[in-house]
Each structure stands twice: as C-alpha cells, then as structure tokens.
CSV table of C-alpha atoms in Angstrom, one decimal:
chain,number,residue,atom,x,y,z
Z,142,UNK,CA,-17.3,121.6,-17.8
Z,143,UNK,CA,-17.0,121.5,-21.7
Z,144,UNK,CA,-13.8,123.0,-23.0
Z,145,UNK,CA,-12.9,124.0,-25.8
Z,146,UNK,CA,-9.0,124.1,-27.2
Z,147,UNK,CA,-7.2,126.5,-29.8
Z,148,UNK,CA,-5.8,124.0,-32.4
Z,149,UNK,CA,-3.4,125.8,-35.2
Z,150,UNK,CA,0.2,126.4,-35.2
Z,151,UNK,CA,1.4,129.9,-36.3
Z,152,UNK,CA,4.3,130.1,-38.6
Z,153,UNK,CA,6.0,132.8,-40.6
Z,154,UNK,CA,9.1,132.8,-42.7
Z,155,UNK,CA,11.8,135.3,-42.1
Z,156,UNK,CA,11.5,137.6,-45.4
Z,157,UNK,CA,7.3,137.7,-44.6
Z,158,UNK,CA,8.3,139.3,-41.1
Z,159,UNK,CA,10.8,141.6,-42.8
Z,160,UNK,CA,8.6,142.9,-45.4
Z,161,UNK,CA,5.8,143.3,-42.7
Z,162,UNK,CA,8.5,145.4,-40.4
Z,163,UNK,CA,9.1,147.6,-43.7
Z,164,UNK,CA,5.9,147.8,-45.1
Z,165,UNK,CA,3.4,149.3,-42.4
Z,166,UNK,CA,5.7,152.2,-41.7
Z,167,UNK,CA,5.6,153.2,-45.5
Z,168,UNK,CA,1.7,152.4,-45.1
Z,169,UNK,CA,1.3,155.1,-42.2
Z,170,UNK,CA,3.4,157.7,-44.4
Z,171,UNK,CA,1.2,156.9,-47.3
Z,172,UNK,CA,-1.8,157.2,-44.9
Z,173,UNK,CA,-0.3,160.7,-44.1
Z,174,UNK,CA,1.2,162.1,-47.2
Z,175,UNK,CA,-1.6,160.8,-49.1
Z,176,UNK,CA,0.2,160.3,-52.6
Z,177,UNK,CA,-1.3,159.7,-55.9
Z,178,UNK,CA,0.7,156.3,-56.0
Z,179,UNK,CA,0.7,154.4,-53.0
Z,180,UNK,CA,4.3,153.2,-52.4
Z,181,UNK,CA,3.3,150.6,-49.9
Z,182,UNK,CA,1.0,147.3,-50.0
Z,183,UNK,CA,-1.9,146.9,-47.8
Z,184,UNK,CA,-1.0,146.0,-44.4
Z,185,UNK,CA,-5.0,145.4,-43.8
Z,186,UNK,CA,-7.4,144.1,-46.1
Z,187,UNK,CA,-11.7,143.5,-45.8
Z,188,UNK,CA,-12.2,140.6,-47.5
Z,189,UNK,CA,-15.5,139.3,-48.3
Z,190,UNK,CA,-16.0,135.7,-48.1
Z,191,UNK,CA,-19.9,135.7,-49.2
Z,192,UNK,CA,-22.5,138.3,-50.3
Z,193,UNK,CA,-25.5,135.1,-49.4
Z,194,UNK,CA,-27.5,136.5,-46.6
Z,195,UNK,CA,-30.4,135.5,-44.5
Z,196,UNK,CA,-31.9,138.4,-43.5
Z,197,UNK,CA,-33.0,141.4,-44.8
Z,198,UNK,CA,-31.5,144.4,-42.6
Z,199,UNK,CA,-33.5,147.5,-43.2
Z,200,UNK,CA,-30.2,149.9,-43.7
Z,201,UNK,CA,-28.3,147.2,-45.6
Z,202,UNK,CA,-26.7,148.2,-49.1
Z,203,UNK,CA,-27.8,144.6,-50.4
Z,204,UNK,CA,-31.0,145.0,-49.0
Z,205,UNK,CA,-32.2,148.1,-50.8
Z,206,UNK,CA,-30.3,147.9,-53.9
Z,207,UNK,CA,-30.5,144.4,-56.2
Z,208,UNK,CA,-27.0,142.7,-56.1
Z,209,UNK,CA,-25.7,142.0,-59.8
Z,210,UNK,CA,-24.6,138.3,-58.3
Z,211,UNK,CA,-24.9,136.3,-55.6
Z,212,UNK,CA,-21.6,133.8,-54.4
Z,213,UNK,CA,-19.0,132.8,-52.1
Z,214,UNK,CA,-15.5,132.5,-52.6
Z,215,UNK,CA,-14.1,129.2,-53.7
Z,216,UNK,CA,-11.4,128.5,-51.6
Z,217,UNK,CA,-9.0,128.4,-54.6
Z,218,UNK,CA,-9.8,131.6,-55.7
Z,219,UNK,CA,-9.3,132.5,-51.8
Z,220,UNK,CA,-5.7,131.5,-51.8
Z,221,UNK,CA,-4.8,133.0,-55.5
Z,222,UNK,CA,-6.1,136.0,-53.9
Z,223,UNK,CA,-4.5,136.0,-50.4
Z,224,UNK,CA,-1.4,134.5,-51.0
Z,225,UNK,CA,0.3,137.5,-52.7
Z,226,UNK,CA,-0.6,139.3,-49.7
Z,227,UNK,CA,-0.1,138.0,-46.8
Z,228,UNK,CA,3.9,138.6,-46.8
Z,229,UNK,CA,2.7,142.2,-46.3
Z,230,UNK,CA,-0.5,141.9,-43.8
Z,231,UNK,CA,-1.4,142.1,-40.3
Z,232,UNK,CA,-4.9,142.1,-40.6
Z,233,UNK,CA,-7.5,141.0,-42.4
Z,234,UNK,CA,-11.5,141.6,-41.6
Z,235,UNK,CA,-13.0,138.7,-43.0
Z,236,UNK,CA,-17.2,139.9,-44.0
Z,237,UNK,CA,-18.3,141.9,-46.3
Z,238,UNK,CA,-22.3,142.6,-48.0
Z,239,UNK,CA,-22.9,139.0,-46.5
Z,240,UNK,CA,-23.6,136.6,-43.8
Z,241,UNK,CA,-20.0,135.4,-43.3
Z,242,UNK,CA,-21.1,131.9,-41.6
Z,243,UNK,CA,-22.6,131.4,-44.8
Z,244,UNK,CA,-19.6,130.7,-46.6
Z,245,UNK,CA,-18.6,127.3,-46.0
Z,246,UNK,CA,-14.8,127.7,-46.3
Z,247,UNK,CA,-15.1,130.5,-43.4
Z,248,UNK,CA,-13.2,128.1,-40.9
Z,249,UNK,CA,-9.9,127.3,-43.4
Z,250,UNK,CA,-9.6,130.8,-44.5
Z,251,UNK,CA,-9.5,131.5,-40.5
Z,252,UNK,CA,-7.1,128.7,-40.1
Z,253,UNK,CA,-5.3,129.8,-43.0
Z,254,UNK,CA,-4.4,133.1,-42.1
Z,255,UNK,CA,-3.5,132.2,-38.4
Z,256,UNK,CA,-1.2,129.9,-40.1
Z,257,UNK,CA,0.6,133.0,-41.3
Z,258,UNK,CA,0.0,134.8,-38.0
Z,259,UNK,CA,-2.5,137.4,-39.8
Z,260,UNK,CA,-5.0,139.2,-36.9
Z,261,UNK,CA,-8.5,137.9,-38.2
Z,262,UNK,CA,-11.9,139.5,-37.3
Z,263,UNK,CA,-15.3,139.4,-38.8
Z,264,UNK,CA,-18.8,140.9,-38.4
Z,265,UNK,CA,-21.7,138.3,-38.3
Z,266,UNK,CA,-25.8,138.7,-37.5
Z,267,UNK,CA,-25.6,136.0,-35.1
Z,268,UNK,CA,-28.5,134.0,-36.5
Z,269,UNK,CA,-26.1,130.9,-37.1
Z,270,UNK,CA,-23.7,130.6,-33.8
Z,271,UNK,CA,-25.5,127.3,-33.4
Z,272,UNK,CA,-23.3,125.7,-30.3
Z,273,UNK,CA,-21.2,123.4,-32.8
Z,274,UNK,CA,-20.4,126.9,-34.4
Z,275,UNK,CA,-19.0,128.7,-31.6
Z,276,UNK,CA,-16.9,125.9,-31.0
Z,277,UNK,CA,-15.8,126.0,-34.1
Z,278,UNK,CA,-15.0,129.6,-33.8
Z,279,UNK,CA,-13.4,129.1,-30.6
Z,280,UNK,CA,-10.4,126.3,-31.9
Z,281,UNK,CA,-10.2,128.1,-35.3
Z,282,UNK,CA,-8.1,130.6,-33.9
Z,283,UNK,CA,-10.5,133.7,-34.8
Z,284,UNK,CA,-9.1,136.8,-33.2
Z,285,UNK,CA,-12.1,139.2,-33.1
Z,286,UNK,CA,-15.6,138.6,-33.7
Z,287,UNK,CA,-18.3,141.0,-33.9
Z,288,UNK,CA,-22.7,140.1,-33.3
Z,289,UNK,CA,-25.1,142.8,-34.8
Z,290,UNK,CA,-27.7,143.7,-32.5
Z,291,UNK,CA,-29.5,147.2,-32.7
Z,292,UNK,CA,-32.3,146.9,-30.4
Z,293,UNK,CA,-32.6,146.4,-26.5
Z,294,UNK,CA,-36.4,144.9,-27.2
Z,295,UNK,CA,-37.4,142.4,-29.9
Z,296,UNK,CA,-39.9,144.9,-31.4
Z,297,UNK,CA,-37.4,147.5,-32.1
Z,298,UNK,CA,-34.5,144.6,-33.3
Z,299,UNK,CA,-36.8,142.7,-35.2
Z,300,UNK,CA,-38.0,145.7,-37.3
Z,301,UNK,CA,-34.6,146.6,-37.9
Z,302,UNK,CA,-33.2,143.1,-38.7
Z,303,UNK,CA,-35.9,141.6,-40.6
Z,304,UNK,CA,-35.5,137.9,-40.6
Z,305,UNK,CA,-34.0,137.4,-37.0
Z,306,UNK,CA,-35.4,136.5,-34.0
Z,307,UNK,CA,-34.2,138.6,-31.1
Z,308,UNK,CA,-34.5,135.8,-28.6
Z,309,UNK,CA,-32.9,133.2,-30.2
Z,310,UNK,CA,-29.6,135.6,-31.2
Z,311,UNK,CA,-29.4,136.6,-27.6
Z,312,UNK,CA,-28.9,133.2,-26.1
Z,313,UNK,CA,-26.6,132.5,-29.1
Z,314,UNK,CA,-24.3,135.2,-27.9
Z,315,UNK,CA,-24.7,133.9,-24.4
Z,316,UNK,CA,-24.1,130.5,-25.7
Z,317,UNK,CA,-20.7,132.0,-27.1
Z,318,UNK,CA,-19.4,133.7,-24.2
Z,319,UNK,CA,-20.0,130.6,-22.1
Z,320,UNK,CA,-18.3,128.3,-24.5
Z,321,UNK,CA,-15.6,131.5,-23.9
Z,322,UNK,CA,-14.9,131.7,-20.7
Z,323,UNK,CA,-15.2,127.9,-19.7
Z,324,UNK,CA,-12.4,127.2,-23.0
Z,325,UNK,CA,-8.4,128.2,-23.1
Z,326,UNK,CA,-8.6,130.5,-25.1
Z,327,UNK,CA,-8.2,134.0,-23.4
Z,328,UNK,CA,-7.6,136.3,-26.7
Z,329,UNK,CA,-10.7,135.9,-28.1
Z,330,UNK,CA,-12.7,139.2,-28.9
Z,331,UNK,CA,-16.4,139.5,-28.6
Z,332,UNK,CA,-17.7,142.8,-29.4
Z,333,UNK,CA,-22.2,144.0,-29.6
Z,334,UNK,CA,-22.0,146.0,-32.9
Z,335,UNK,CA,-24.9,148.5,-33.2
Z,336,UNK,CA,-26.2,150.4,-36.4
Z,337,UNK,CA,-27.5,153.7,-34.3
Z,338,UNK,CA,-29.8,156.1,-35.7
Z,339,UNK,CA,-32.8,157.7,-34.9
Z,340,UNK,CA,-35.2,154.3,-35.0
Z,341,UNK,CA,-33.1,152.7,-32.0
Z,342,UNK,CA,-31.2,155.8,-30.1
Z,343,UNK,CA,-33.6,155.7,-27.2
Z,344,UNK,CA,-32.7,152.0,-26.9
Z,345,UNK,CA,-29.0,152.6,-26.5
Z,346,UNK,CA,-28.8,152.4,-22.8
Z,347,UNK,CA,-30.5,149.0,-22.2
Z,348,UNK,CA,-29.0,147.8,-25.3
Z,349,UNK,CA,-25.5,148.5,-22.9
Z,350,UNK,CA,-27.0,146.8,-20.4
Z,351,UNK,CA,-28.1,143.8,-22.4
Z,352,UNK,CA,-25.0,142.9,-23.5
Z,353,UNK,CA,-22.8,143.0,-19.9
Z,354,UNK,CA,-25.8,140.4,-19.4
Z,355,UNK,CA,-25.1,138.8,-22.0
Z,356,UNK,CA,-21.2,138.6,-20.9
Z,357,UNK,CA,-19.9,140.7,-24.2
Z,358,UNK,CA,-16.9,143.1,-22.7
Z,359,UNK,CA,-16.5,145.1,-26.6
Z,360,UNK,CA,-19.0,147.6,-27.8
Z,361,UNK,CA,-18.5,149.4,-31.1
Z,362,UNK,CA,-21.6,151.5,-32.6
Z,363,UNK,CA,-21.5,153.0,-35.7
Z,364,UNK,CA,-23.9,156.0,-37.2
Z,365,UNK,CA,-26.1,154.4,-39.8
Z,366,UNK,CA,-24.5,154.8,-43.4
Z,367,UNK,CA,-26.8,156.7,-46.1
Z,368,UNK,CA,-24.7,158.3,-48.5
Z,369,UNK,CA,-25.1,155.9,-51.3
Z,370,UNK,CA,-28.7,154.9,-50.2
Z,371,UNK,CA,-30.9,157.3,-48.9
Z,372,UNK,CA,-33.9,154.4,-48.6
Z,373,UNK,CA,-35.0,152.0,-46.1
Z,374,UNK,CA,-33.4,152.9,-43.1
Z,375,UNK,CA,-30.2,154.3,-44.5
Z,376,UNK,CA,-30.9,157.8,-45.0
Z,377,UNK,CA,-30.5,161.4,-43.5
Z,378,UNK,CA,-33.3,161.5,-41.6
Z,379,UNK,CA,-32.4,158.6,-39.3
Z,380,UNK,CA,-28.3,159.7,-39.2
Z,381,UNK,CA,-27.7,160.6,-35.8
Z,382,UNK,CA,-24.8,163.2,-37.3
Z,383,UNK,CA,-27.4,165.0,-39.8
Z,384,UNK,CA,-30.1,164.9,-36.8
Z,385,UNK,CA,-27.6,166.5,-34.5
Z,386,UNK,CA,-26.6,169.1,-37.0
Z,387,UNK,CA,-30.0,170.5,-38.4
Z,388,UNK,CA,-32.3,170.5,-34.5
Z,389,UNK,CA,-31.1,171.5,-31.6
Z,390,UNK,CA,-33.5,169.5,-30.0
Z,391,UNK,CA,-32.7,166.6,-30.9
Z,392,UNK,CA,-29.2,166.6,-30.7
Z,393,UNK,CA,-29.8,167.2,-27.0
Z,394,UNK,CA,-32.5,163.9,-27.2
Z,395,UNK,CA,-29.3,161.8,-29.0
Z,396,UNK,CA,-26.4,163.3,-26.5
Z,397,UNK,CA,-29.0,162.3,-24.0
Z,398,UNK,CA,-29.3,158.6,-25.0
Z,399,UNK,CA,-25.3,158.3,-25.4
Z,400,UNK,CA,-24.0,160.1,-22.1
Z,401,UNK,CA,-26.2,157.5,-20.6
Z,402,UNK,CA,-24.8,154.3,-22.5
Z,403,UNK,CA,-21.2,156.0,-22.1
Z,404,UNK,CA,-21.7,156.1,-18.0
Z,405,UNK,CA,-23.0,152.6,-18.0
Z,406,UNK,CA,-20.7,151.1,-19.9
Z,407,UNK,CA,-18.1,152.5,-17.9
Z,408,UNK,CA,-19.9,151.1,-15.2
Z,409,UNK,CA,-19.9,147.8,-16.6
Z,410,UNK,CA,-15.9,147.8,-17.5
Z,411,UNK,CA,-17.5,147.7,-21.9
Z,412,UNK,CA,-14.6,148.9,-23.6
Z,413,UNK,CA,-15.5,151.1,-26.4
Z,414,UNK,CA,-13.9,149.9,-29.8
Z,415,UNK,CA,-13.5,153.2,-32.4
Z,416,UNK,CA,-12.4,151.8,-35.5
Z,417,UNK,CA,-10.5,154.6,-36.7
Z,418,UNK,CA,-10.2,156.3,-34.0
Z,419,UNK,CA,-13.5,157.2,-34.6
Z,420,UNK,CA,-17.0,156.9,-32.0
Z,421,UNK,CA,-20.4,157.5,-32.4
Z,422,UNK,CA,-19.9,158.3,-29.1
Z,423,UNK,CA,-17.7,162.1,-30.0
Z,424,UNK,CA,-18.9,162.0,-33.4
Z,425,UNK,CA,-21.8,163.8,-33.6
Z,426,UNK,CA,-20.5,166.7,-36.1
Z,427,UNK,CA,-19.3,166.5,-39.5
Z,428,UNK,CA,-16.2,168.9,-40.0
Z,429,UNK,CA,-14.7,169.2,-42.9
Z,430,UNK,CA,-11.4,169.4,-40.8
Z,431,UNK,CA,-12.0,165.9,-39.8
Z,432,UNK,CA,-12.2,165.0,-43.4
Z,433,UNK,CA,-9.3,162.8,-44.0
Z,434,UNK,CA,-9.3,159.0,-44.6
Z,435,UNK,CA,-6.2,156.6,-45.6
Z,436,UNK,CA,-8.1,153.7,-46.2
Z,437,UNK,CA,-7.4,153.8,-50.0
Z,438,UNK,CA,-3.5,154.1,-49.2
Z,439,UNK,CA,-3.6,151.4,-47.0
Z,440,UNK,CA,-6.4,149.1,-47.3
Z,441,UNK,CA,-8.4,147.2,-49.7
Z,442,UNK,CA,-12.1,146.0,-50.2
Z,443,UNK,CA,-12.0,142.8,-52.1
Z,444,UNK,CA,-15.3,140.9,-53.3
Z,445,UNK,CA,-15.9,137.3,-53.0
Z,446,UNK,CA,-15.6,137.5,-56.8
Z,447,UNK,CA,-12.1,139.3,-56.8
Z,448,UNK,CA,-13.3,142.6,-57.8
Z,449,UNK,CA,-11.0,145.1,-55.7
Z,450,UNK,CA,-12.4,148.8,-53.7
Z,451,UNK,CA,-10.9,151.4,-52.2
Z,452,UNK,CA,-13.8,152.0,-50.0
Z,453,UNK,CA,-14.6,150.0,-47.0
Z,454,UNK,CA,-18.1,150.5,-47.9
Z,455,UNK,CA,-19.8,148.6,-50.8
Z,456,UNK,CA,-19.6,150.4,-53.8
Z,457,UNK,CA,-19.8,150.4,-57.7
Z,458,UNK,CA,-16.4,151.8,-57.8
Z,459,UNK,CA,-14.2,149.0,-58.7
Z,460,UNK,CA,-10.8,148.9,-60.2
Z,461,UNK,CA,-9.8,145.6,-61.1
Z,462,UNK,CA,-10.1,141.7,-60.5
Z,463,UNK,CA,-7.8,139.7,-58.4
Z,464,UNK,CA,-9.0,136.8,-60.4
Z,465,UNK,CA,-7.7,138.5,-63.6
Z,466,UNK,CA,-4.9,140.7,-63.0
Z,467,UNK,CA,-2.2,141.2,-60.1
Z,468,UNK,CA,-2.9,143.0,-57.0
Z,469,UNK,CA,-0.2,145.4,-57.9
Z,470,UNK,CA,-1.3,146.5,-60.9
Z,471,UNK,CA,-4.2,147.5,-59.9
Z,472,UNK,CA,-3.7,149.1,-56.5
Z,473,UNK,CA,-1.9,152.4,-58.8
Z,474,UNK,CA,-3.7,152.2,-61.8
Z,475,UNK,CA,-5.8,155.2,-63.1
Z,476,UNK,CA,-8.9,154.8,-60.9
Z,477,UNK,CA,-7.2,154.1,-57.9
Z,478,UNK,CA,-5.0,157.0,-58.2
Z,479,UNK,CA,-8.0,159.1,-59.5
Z,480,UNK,CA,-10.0,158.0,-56.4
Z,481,UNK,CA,-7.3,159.3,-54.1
Z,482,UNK,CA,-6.7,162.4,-55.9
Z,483,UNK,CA,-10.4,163.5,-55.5
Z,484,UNK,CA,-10.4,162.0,-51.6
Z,485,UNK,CA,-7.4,164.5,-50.8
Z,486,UNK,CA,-8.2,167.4,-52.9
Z,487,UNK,CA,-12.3,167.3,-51.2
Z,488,UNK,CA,-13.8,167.0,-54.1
Z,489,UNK,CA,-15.3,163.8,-52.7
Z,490,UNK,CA,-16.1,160.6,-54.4
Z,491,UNK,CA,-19.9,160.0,-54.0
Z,492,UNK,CA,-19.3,157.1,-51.9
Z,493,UNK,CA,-17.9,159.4,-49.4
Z,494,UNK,CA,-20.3,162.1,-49.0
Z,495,UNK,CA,-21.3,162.0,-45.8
Z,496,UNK,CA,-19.8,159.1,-44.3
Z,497,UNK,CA,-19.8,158.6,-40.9
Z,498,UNK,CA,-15.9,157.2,-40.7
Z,499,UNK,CA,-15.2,160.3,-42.1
C-alpha cells in the first residue's frame, strides 16, 4: 500500500502564542458588542490565493458578473500580507472567487502557515485532485479541505458546474480518501460542499448517499447566495429560504428533501459542518432576530491583489490594499467603521440583504 507522510514542523514563538491567548477573547467581545472600532485583530482571515478558474459555475459571482482582473498572488506579496498577521491568527480559509489549485504557490502558503501552527482550510471544484495532487495535499499539512459537488446525477451537476465532468470529480474524491485512509495522517478533513437551491433540492438525498460512497465523513450545504446577483442561478427564485417563505407548498417539497438527507446522513455517521453555527438544514426562515453577524469585527476578506473586505462574500466594497497600506490602518478606517455601523444598526449594507449566513 502507497503511503503518504505529513512532512512540516510546527513552530511558534512565545509572544505569537501570547497575543493569540489575548486576542481571540477581545475578538469574541468585539463579535458581541459590535463596536464602531474593532479593538482586536482578526483571529481568522479568507484569503484568496487566485480568482483564475476553470469552470463556469452557474451561481458563481465571477461567472455572472465580468472580473476587473484576473491573478494570483505572488508569493511575496503573500508573505507581506500574512506576516503581520499571523502572530494574531488561528485560522486562515485559503480560496476565494477562484480555483485555489490554480495558484501555483497554493502548497507553500499551506506549508507556511502550518509552520506557524495556523488551522488551514480551502474550498476547491475538484477538477484538479489529479493523484500527485492529493498527495500533495496530504504531506502539505492542509487541515480542511472542502469538494463542490451539487448534483447526485451528472445531468443535474454538469448543468450547474459548467465545465466539469461529474465522473471524473467523483473518482477524484475517491482517489483522495483512499490516498487518506491508506496515509498517517488522521486530522485531515474532507467535507461534500453543496450550493442547494431549487435546481438540485430533490437531489439532496442521493447526493448524501453519494458521498458516504465516495468515503467523505463532512457535509456542509449552503443556500445559494443571490443578493448581489439575482442572474444565472443566484437569484430568489432558486433560494430555498425565499422559496420556503413565499409557498407553503414548497417549503413542505424542500423540508421534504432535507429531513430525508438529515436521517441518512445520520445513518451514515456524515457530520454536519454549520459554519457559523448556521445550516441549511434549520435555516429555512429569515428573522430579522437572527440578524447579527461578527464577521467584520473579527474577520477579513483579502484579494489575491491585496484589496481587503469585510464581507466573506465577494464584493465591490473594499477598504484598502495590503499591498499599499498596513492592515491596521485600514481594519478602523471610515468604511470599515461605516460598514459595521450600518451592519448593527439594520440598515443593511447591500451585500447583506438577504444573505443566507445571516
């Protein structure tokens, strides 16, 4: 049997851990007190390594609206990013508006941040976890890694995913759970992530299925993201949230498909991963009582240009370059503040209308 060893060394110095100790509960009262200025740094980040893609996705952001530029990061720019950072973080999600095994630094920015003990994950379409590739993942030290796939049928994934070939990512992800379970490594995360809406609901069930075939043990489904879209895919009439809110009918039809993914998972030991603390799964209403998010007080969405968010999602609402100006300054200037302001008084941000985190 092949195997496959971790190869990094974690290391840390003593002022990195006590800023991290110190940091992250100043973080959580931000999160909770949801100040104007953010007293605290980031103790998670989502980094985007590359907006290059190969496919065209049918609710992706870069699919329906025209990117100003297309790029991955240079690994110099990587570090002058990171490196002020990392004394603080314990996380870092590594994708962004791109295909992350695209980027052809992906492996030392994993290897990098392992160095410093940083939890890395990242969200890839599968289409390149050639076997060389999942080795690769396997020794680099990756913590969590999640594979789109929103269909249980290659008619239904290959009209969602336009590009990919539903056969060929299927025995990819087989290939990488093999590789798995025949290496050392036993911390590795492999999670299905689905897009859900109204196109793929009544596939939900077998797609569960699928995967415990295809030896994944994570499932994390999301409700399809329209509020800055409202074309292709991504828009109301396919949210399961706004279906479930506006016909009884099919609300019943959705809580249908779910209860029966929920009991087979279950029966197949798939833990359910809510990001958040938030599921598809007991999501399907949008309360305004629900309506708070920290991510601006203690997160970060940073471009592979430099340009830094305070939304998860890809937006046009940027407040600075990392590549231009320090990460403090810009993490309490005027937008940023503004940002939160309107995010904790309701007066919503338009990137936030509607979102399904929310």
């Amino acid at each position: 049997m092949e195997r496959t060893t971790l190869r990094f060394v974690g290391r840390t110095t003593t002022t990195d851990f006590i800023r991290r100790v110190f940091n992250k509960p100043m973080a959580l009262v931000d999160g909770r007190l949801l100040p104007g200025r953010a007293l605290s740094i980031p103790y998670t980040i989502q980094l985007e390594p590359t907006n290059k893609c190969n496919l065209k996705c049918q609710m992706c952001h870069r699919s329906i609206v025209p990117l100003s530029g297309i790029g991955e990061m240079k690994f110099t720019d990587f570090k002058k990013i990171i490196d002020p950072l990392l004394p603080y973080l314990e996380a870092v999600w590594l994708q962004g508006e791109g295909e992350p095994f695209l980027c052809k630094d992906i492996f030392g920015m994993i290897k990098y941040l392992k160095r410093r003990l940083v939890y890395v994950n990242t969200v890839t379409n599968g289409t390149l976890l050639s076997k060389d590739v999942c080795r690769k993942i396997i020794s680099s030290g990756l913590d969590e890694i999640a594979i789109s796939i929103d269909g249980a049928t290659a008619e239904t994934y290959e009209q969602i995913r336009i590009g990919a070939n539903f056969e060929e990512v299927t025995k990819k992800i087989k290939t990488l759970t093999s590789l798995l379970n025949h290496s050392s490594r036993k911390n590795l995360k492999v999670a299905a992530f689905v897009v859900a809406m109204k196109e793929n609901i009544h596939e939900l069930p077998d797609l569960v299925t699928l995967i415990h075939r295809l030896g994944v043990k994570y499932l994390w489904v999301q409700d399809v993201q329209f509020q800055q879209l409202n074309a292709g895919l991504a828009k109301k009439e396919e949210s399961l949230r706004v279906l479930a809110e506006q016909d009884g009918r099919e609300k019943e039809r959705i809580e249908h498909y779910l209860k029966a993914a929920l009991r087979l998972a279950n029966k197949y030991d798939l833990q359910i991963l809510t990001y958040g603390g938030k599921s598809i799964f007991n999501r399907l209403s949008i309360s305004r009582e629900r309506r708070k998010c920290s991510w601006p007080w203690t997160s970060a969405y940073i471009t592979w240009d430099g340009f830094v968010a305070p939304c998860c999602i890809p937006s046009t609402y940027f407040c600075g370059n990392l590549l231009e100006e320090p990460f403090r300054k810009i993490w309490n200037d005027n937008k940023y503040r503004d940002f939160r302001r309107r995010l904790k008084s309701g007066k919503f941000p338009y990137q936030c209308v509607n979102c399904s985190f929310l």
